[in-house]
Tab-separated table of C-alpha atoms (C1' of nucleotides) in Angstrom:
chain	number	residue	atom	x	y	z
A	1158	UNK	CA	-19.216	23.713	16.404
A	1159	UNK	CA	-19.322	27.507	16.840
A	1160	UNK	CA	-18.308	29.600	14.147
A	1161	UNK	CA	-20.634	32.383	15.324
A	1162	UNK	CA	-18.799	35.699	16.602
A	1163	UNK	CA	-20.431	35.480	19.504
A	1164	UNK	CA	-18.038	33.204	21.916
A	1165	UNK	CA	-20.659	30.587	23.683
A	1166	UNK	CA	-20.070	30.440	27.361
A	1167	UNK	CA	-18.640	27.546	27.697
A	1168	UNK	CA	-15.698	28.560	25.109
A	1169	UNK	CA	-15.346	31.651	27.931
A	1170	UNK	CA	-14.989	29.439	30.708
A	1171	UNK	CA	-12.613	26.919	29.042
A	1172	UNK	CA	-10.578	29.473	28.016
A	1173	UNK	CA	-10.120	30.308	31.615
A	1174	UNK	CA	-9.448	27.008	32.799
A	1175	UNK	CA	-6.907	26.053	29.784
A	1176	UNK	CA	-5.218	29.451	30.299
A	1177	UNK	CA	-4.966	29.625	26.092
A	1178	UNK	CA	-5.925	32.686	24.370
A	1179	UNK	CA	-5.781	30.708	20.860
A	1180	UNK	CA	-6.441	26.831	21.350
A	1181	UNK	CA	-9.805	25.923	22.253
A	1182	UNK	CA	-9.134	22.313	21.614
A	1183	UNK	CA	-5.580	21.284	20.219
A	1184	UNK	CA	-6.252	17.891	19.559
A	1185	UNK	CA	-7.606	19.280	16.299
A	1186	UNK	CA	-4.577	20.355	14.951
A	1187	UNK	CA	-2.393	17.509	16.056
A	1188	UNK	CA	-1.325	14.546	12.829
A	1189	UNK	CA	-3.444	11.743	14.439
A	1190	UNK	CA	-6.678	13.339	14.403
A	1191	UNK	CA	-9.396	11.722	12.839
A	1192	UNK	CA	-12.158	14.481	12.344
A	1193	UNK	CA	-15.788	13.387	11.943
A	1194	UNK	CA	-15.816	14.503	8.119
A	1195	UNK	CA	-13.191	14.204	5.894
A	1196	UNK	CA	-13.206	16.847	3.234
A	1197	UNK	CA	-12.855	16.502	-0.519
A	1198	UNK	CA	-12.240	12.477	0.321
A	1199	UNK	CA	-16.135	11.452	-0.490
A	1200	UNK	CA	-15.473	8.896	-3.083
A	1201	UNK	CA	-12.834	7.151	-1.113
A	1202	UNK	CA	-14.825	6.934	1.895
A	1203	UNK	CA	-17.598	5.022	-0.450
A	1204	UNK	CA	-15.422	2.816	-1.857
A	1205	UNK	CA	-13.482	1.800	1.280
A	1206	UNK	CA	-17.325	1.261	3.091
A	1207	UNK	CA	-18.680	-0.620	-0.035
A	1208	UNK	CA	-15.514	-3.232	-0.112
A	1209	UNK	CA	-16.100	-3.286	3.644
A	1210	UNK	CA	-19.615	-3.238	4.541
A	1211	UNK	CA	-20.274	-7.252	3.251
A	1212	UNK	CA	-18.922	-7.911	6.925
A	1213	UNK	CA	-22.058	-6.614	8.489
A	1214	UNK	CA	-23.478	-9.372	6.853
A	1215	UNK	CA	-21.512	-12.139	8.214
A	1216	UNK	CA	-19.852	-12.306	4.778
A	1217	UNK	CA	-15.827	-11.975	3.876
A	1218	UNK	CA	-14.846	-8.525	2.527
A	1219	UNK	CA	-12.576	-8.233	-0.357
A	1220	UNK	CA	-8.794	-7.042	0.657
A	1221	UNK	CA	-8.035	-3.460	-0.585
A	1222	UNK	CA	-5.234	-1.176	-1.121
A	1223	UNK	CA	-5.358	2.267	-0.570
A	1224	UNK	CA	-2.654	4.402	-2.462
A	1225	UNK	CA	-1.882	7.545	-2.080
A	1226	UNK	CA	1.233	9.939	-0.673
A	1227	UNK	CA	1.734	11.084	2.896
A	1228	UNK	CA	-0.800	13.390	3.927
A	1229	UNK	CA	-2.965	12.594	1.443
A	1230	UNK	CA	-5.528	11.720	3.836
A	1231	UNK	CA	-5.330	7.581	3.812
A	1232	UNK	CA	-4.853	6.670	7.397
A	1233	UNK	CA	-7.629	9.165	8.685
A	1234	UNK	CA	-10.182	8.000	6.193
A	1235	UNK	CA	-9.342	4.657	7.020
A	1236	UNK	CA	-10.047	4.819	10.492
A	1237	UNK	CA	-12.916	6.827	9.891
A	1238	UNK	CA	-14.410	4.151	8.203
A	1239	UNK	CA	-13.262	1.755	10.355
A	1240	UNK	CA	-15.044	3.951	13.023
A	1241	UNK	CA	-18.519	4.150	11.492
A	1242	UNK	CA	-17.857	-0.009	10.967
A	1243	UNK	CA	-17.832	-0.424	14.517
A	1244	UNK	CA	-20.311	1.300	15.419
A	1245	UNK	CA	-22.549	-0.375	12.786
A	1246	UNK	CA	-21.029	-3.556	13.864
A	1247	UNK	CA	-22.754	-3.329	17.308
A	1248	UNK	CA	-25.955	-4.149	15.490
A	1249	UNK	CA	-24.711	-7.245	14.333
A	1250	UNK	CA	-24.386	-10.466	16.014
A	1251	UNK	CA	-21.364	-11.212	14.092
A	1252	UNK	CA	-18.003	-10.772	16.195
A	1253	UNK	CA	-15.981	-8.256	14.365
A	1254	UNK	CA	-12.636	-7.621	15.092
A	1255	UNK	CA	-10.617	-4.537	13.978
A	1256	UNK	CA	-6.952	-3.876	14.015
A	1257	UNK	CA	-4.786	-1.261	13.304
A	1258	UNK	CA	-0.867	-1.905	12.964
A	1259	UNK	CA	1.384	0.589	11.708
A	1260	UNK	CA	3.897	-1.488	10.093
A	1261	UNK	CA	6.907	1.010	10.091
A	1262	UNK	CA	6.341	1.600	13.658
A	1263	UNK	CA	5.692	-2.586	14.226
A	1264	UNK	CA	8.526	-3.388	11.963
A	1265	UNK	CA	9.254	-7.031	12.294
A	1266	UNK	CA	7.199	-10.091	10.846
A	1267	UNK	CA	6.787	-11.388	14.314
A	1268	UNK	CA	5.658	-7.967	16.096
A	1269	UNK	CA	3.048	-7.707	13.221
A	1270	UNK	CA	1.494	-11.018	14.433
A	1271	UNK	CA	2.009	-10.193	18.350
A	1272	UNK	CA	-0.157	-6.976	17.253
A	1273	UNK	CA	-2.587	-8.797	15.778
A	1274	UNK	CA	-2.435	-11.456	18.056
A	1275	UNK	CA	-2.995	-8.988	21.027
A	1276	UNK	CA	-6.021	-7.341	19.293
A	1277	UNK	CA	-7.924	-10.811	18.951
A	1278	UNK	CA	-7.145	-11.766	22.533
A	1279	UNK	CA	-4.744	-14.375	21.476
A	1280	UNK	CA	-1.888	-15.171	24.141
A	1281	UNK	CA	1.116	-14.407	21.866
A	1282	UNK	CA	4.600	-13.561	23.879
A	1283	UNK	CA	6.570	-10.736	23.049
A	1284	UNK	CA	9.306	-12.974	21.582
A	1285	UNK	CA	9.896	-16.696	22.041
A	1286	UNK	CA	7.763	-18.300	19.514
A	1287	UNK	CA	8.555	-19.261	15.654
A	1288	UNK	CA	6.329	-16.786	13.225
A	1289	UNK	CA	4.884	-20.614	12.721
A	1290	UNK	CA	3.370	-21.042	15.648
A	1291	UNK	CA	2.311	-17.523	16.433
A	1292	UNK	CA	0.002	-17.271	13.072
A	1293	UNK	CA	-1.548	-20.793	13.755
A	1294	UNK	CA	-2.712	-19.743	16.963
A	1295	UNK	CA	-4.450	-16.979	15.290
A	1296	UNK	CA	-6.013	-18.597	13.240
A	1297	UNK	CA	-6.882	-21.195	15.494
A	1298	UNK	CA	-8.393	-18.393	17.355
A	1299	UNK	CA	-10.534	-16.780	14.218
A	1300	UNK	CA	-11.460	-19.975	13.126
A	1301	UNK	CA	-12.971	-21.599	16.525
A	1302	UNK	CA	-14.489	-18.242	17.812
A	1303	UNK	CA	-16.090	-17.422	14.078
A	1304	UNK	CA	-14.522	-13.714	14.396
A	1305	UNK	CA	-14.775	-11.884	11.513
A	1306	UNK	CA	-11.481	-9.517	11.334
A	1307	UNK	CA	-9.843	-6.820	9.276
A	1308	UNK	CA	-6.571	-5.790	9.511
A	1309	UNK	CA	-5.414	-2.259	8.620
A	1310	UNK	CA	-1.881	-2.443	8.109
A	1311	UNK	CA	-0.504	1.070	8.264
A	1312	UNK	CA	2.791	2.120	5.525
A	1313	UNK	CA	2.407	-1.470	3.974
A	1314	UNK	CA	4.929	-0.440	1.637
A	1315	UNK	CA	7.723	-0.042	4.711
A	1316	UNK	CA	7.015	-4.083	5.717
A	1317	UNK	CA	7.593	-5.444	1.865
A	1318	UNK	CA	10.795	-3.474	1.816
A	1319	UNK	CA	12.165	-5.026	4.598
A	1320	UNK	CA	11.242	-8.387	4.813
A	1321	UNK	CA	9.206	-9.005	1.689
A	1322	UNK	CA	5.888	-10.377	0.815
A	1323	UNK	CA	6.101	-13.181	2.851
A	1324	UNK	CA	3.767	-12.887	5.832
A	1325	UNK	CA	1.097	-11.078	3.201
A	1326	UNK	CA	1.111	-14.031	0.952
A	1327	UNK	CA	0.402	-15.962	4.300
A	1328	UNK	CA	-2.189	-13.505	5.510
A	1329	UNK	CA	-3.877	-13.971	2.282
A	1330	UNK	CA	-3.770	-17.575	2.086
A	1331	UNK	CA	-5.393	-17.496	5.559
A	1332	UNK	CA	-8.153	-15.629	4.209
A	1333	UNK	CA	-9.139	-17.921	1.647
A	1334	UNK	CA	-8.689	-21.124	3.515
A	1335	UNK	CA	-10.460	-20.071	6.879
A	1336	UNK	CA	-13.843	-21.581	6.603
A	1337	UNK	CA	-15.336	-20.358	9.168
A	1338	UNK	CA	-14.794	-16.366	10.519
A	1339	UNK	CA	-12.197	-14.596	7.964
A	1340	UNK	CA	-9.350	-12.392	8.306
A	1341	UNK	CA	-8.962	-9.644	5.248
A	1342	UNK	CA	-6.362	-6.609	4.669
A	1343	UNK	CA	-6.518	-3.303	3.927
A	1344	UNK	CA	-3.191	-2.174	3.182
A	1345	UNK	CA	-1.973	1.163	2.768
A	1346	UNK	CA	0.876	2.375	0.811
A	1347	UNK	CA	2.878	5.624	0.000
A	1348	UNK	CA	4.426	4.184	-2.573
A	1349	UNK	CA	2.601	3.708	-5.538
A	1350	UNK	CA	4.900	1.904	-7.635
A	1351	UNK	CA	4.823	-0.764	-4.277
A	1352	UNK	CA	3.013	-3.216	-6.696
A	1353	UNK	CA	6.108	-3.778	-8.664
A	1354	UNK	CA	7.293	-5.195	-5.361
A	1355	UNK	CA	4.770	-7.973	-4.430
A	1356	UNK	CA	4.522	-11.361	-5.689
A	1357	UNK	CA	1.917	-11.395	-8.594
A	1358	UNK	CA	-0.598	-14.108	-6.403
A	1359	UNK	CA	-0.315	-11.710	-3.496
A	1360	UNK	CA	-0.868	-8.823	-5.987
A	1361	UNK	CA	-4.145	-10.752	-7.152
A	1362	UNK	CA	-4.846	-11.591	-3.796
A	1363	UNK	CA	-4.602	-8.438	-1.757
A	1364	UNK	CA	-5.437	-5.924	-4.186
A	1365	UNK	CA	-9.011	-7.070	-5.132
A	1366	UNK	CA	-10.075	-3.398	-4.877
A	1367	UNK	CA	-7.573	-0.225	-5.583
A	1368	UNK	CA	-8.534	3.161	-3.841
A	1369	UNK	CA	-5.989	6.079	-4.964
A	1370	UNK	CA	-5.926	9.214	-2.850
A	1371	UNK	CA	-4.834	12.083	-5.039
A	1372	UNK	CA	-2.724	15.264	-3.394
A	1373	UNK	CA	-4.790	18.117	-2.137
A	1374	UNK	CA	-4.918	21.336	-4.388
A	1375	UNK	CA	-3.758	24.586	-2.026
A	1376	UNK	CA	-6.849	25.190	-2.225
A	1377	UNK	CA	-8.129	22.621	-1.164
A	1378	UNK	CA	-5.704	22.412	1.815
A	1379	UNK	CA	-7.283	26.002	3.182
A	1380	UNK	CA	-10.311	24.671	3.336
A	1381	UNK	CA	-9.288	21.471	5.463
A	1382	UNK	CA	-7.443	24.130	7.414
A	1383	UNK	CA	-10.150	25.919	7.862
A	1384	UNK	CA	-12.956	23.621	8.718
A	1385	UNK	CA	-9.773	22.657	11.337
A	1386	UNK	CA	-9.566	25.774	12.858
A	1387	UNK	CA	-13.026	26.374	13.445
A	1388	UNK	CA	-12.260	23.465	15.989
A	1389	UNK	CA	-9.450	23.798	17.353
A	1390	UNK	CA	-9.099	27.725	17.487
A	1391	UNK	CA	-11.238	30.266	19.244
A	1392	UNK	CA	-13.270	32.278	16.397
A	1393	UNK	CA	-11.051	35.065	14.571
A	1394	UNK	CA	-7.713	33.911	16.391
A	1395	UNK	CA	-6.013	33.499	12.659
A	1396	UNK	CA	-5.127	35.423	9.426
A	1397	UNK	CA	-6.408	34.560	6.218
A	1398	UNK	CA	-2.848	35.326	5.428
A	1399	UNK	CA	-1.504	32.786	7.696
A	1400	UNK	CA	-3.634	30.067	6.599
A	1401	UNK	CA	-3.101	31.064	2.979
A	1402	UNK	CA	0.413	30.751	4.095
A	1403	UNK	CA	0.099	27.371	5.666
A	1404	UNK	CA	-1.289	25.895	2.451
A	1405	UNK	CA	0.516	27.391	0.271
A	1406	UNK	CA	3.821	25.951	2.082
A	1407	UNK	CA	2.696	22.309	2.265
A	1408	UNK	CA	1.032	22.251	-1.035
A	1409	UNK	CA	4.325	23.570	-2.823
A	1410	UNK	CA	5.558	19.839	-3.127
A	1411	UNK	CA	2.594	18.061	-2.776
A	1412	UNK	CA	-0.518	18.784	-1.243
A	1413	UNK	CA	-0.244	17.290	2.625
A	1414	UNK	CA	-2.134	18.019	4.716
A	1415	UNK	CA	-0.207	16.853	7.498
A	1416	UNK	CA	2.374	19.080	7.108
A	1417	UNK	CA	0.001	21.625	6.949
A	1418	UNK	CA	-1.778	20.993	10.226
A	1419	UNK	CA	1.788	20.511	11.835
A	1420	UNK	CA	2.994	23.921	10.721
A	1421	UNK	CA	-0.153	25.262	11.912
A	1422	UNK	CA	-0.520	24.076	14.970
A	1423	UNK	CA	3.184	25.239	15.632
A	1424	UNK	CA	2.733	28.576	14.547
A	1425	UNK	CA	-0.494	28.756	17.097
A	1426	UNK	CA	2.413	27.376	19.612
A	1427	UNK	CA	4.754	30.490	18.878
A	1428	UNK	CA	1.728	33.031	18.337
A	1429	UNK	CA	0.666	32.214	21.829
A	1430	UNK	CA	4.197	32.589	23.830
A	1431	UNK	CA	4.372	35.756	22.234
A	1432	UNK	CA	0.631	36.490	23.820
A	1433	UNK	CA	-0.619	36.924	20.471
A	1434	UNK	CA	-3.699	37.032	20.074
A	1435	UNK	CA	-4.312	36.074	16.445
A	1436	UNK	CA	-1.599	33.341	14.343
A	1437	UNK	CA	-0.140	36.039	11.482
A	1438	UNK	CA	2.285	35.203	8.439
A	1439	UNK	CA	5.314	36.176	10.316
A	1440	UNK	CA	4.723	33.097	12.660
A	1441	UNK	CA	4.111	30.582	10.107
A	1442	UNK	CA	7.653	31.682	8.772
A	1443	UNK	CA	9.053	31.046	12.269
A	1444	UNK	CA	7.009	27.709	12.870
A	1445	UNK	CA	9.012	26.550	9.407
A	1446	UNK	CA	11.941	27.348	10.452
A	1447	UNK	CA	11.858	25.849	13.939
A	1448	UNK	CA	9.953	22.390	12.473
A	1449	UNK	CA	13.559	22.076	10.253
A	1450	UNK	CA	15.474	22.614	13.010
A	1451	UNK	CA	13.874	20.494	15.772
A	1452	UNK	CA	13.630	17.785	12.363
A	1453	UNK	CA	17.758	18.198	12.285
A	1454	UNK	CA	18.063	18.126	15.918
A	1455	UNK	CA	15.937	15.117	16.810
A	1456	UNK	CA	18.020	13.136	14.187
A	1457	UNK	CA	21.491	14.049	15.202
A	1458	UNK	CA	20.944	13.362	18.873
A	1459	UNK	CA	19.446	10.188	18.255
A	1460	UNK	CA	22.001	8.865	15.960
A	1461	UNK	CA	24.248	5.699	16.933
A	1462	UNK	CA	27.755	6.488	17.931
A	1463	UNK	CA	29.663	5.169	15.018
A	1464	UNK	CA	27.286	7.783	12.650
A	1465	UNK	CA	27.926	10.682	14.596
A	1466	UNK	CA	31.672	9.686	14.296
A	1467	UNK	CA	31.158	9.223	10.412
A	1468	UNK	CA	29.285	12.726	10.445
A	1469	UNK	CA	32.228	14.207	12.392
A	1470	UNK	CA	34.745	12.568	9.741
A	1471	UNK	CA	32.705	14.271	6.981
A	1472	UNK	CA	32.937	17.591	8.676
A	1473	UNK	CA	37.007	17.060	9.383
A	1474	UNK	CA	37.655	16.327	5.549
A	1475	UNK	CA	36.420	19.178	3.471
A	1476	UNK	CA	33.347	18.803	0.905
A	1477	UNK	CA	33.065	16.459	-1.867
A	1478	UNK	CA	35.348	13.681	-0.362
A	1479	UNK	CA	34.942	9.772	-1.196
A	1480	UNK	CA	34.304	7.025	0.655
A	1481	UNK	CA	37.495	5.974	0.928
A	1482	UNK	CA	38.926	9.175	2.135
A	1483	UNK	CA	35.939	9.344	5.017
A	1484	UNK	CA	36.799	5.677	5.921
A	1485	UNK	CA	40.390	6.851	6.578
A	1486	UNK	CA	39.908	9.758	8.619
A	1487	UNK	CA	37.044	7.851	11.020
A	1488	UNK	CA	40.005	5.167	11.382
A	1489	UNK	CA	42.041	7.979	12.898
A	1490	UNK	CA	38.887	9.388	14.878
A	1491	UNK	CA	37.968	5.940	16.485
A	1492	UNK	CA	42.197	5.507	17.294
A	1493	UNK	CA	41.999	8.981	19.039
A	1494	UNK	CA	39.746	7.786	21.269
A	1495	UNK	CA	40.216	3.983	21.723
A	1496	UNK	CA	37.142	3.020	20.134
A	1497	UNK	CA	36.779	-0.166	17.930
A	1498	UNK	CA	37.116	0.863	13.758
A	1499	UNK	CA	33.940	-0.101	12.119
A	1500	UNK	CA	34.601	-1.916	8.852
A	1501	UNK	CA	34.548	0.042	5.260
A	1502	UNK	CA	31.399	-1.819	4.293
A	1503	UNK	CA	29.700	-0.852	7.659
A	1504	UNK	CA	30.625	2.660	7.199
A	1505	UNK	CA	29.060	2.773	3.387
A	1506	UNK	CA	25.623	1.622	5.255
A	1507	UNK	CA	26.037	4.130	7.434
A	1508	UNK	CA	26.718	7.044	4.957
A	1509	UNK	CA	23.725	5.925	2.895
A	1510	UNK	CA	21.423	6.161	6.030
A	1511	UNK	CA	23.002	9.891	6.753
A	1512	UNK	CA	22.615	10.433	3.555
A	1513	UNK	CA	18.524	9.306	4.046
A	1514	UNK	CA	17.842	11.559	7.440
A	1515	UNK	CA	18.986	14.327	4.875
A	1516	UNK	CA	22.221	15.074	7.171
A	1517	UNK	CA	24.166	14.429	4.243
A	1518	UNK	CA	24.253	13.941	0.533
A	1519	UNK	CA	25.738	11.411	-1.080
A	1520	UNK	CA	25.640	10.574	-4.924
A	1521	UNK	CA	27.614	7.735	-6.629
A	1522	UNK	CA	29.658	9.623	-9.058
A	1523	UNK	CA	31.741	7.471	-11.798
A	1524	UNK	CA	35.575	8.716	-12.190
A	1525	UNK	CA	36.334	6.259	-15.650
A	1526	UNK	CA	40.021	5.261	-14.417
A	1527	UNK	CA	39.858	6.116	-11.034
A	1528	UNK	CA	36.918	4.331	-9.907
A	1529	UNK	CA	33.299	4.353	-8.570
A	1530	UNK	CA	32.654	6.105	-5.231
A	1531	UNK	CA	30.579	8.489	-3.689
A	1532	UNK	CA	30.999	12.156	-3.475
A	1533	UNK	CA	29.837	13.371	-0.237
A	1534	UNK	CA	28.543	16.487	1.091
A	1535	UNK	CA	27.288	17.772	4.391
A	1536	UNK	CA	23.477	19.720	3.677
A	1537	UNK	CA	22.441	21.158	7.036
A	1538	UNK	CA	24.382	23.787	8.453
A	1539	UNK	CA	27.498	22.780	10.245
A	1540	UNK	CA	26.470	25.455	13.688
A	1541	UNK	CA	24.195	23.142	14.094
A	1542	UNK	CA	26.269	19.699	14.240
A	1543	UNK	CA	28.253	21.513	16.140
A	1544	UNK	CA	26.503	22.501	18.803
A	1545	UNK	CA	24.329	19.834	19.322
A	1546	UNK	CA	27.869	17.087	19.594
A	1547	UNK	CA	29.814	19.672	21.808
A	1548	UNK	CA	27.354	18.695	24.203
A	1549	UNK	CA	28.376	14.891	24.008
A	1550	UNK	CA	30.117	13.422	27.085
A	1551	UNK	CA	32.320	11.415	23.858
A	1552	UNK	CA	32.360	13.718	21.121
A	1553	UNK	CA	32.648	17.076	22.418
A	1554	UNK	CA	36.286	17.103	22.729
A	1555	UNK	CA	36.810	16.212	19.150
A	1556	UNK	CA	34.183	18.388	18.216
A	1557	UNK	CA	35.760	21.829	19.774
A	1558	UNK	CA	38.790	20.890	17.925
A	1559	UNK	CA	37.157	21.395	14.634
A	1560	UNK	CA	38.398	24.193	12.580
B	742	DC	C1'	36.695	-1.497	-27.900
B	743	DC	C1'	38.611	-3.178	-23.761
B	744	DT	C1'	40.474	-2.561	-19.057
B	745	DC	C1'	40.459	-1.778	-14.662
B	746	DC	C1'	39.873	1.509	-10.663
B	747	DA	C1'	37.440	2.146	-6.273
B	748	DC	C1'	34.214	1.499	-4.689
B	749	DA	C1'	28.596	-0.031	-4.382
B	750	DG	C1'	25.716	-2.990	-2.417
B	751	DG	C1'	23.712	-8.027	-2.118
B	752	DA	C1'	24.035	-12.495	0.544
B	753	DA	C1'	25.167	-15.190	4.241
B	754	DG	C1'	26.303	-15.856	8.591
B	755	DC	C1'	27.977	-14.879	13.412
B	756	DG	C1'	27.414	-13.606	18.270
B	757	DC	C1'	24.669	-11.558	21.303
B	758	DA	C1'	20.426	-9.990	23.875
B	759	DG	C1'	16.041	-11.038	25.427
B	760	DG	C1'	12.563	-14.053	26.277
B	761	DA	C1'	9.274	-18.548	26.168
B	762	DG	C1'	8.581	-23.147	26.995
B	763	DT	C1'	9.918	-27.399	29.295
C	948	DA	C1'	19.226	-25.221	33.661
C	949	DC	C1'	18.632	-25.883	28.993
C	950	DT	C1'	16.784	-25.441	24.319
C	951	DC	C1'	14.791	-22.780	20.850
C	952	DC	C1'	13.177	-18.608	18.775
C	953	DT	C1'	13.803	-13.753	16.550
C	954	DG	C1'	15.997	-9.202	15.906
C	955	DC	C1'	20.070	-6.459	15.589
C	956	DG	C1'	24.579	-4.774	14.534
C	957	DC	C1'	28.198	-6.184	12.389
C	958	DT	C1'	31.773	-8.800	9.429
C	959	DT	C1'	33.199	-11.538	5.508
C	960	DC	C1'	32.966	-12.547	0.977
C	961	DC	C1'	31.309	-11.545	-3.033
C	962	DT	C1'	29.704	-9.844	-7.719
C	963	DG	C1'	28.574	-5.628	-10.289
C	964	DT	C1'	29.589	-1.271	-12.659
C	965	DG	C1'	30.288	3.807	-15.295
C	966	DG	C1'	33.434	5.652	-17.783
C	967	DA	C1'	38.667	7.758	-18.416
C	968	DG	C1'	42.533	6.267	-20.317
C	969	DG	C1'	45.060	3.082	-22.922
DNA sequence: CCTCCACAGGAAGCGCAGGAGT
DNA sequence: ACTCCTGCGCTTCCTGTGGAGG
């Protein structure tokens, strides 16, 4: 692209049409781009196209993990691969199929196979069949059409923690008893102690290769921001500072990259409503601040009603109450306003899933004599609960009444 | 050292929704 | 119309447990 000074005349025009004094293409800074060339992820990319490429020969490809935290650059160099594949696979007179499943957004067993199913042209319905039948068809249909397949399934980690290794210790044994055509996995995982999980077969089975993504430095975060920038911005339309900024932020915990491309792309957002004409430090700080809240927000208005009810208990009782004194004051809450009481064990469910979003915090805390509970305590600011169930055709009346 | 509190959290199962096949 | 399938939210029943007080 153009990193010269001198704006081309086409980034003149476009800037006309789009209106934007910063973005010449925002795509580039949004968490599902997959840019042409990965930086700093060279020996990945190898690996992942050596365990591949035997399929461009008509010949089954090992399964491989790839490990690695978020925004440690897995999924994009995955697909980037998977990109060059098919474009190489044109050549071929092999049928290759490719599919992509996220499995925390596909969450079920069955959904997994309508995916996949749907991806190889297999008629699978959206619900109806036994997991059975639905992975015999597709077989049926890799075996009979000779398609050679590779499934890229997305937060692996997310799918063994909910239903367990089951359908990847069928997957596998598909792979090695097809005869003709083959089906093989690429699995990627956040977790890298997800291993422990898996059945050792599937272990020996699935995880024939091992690629491990290591965090960015900060340093190397600026440069990914950079290279990203010179896409997606107009020439000179950021600080130094700001990336600096940007990197520093997201590499403080570990490096991702994500987050970093997020805040970004955010501050850009705020820079240009306030018709400025280059992203400083002073709108990375807002970006943060607004990514938190909208995080907080998003969460609490999405929340099923029995949770906000629990969250609303929490907030009635003061800090550091038990379990049992939060179950007692939701029983009032619900009798207030004629809903059905949710039962004690329900409720502890629902704390510990609070307690996930980050609404809340809640450790287990051993009293000796006086038992084993939790000890719970509300961690975003209470404004915010507030205001966001005051607005609630259920819960606002409750909600004014809080102290 | 043992006891026993006040829960935690696993397992099983129930009723329902939503949909396919027959 | 009827059977069969899965997912989901929930209940019921259950076993497990860290440590203060005896």
């Amino acid at each position: 692209m153009n990193s010269n000074n001198k704006p081309a005349l086409n980034e003149i025009f476009e800037k006309a049409l789009s209106g934007s004094k910063l973005f010449l293409k925002r795509e580039a800074l949004s968490f599902d781009y997959v840019p042409n060339k990965l930086l700093f992820r060279e020996n990945q990319i190898n690996l992942i196209a050596e365990s591949l490429s035997p399929i461009l020969r008509g010949a089954k490809p090992s399964n491989l993990i790839l490990y690695g935290q978020t925004g440690t650059g897995k999924t994009a160099t995955a697909k980037n691969v998977i990109n060059a594949l098919r474009n190489a696979s044109d050549k071929t007179s092999y049928e290759i199929k490719l599919c992509y499943i996220n499995a925390r957004i596909t969450g079920t067993e069955y959904r997994l196979l309508y995916e996949l199913g749907r991806e190889l042209k297999v008629n699978i319905p959206f619900t109806g069949l036994s997991i059975a039948e639905a992975s015999s068809r597709i077989i049926e249909e890799i075996r009979d059409k000779k398609l050679f397949s590779i499934l890229i399934l997305d937060e692996i980690d997310f799918l063994v923690k909910q239903h367990g290794d089951k359908i990847l210790y069928e997957f596998t044994r598909v792979g090695e008893r097809l005869s003709t055509g083959s089906l093989s996995m690429v699995g990627i995982s956040n977790d890298l102690r997800f291993k422990e999980l898996l059945d050792p077969r599937v272990i020996s089975s699935l995880s024939e290769e091992e690629v491990v993504f290591t965090p960015y430095s900060s340093t190397e975060l600026k440069s990914i921001l950079e290279e990203r920038t010179s896409i997606a911005l107009y020439p000179d339309s950021v600080s130094t500072g700001a990336i600096s900024l940007c990197a520093g932020l997201a590499g403080s915990e570990h490096g991702d990259a994500r987050r970093a491309v997020d805040l970004l792309r955010i501050s850009g957002e705020i820079a240009e409503r306030e018709n400025s004409l280059k992203i400083e430090e002073n709108h990375v700080r807002t970006a943060l601040k607004r990514i938190e809240q909208d995080r907080v927000n998003d969460s609490l208005t999405s929340l099923p009603i029995h949770a906000k009810l629990v969250l609303l208990s929490i907030l009635f009782t003061s800090n550091n109450k038990s379990t049992g004194e939060i179950y007692n004051e939701y029983s009032t809450l619900t009798n207030k306003c004629g809903m059905e009481t949710l039962t004690q064990r329900r409720i502890s469910t629902l704390i510990n899933e609070l307690d996930l979003l980050g609404l809340i915090s809640a450790k287990t805390i051993s009293q000796g004599r006086y038992g084993r509970t939790k000890k719970i305590t509300v961690s975003i600011q209470i404004s915010l609960i507030k205001e966001t169930f005051s607005k609630d055709p259920i819960l606002g009346e409750i909600t004014n009444s809080l102290p």
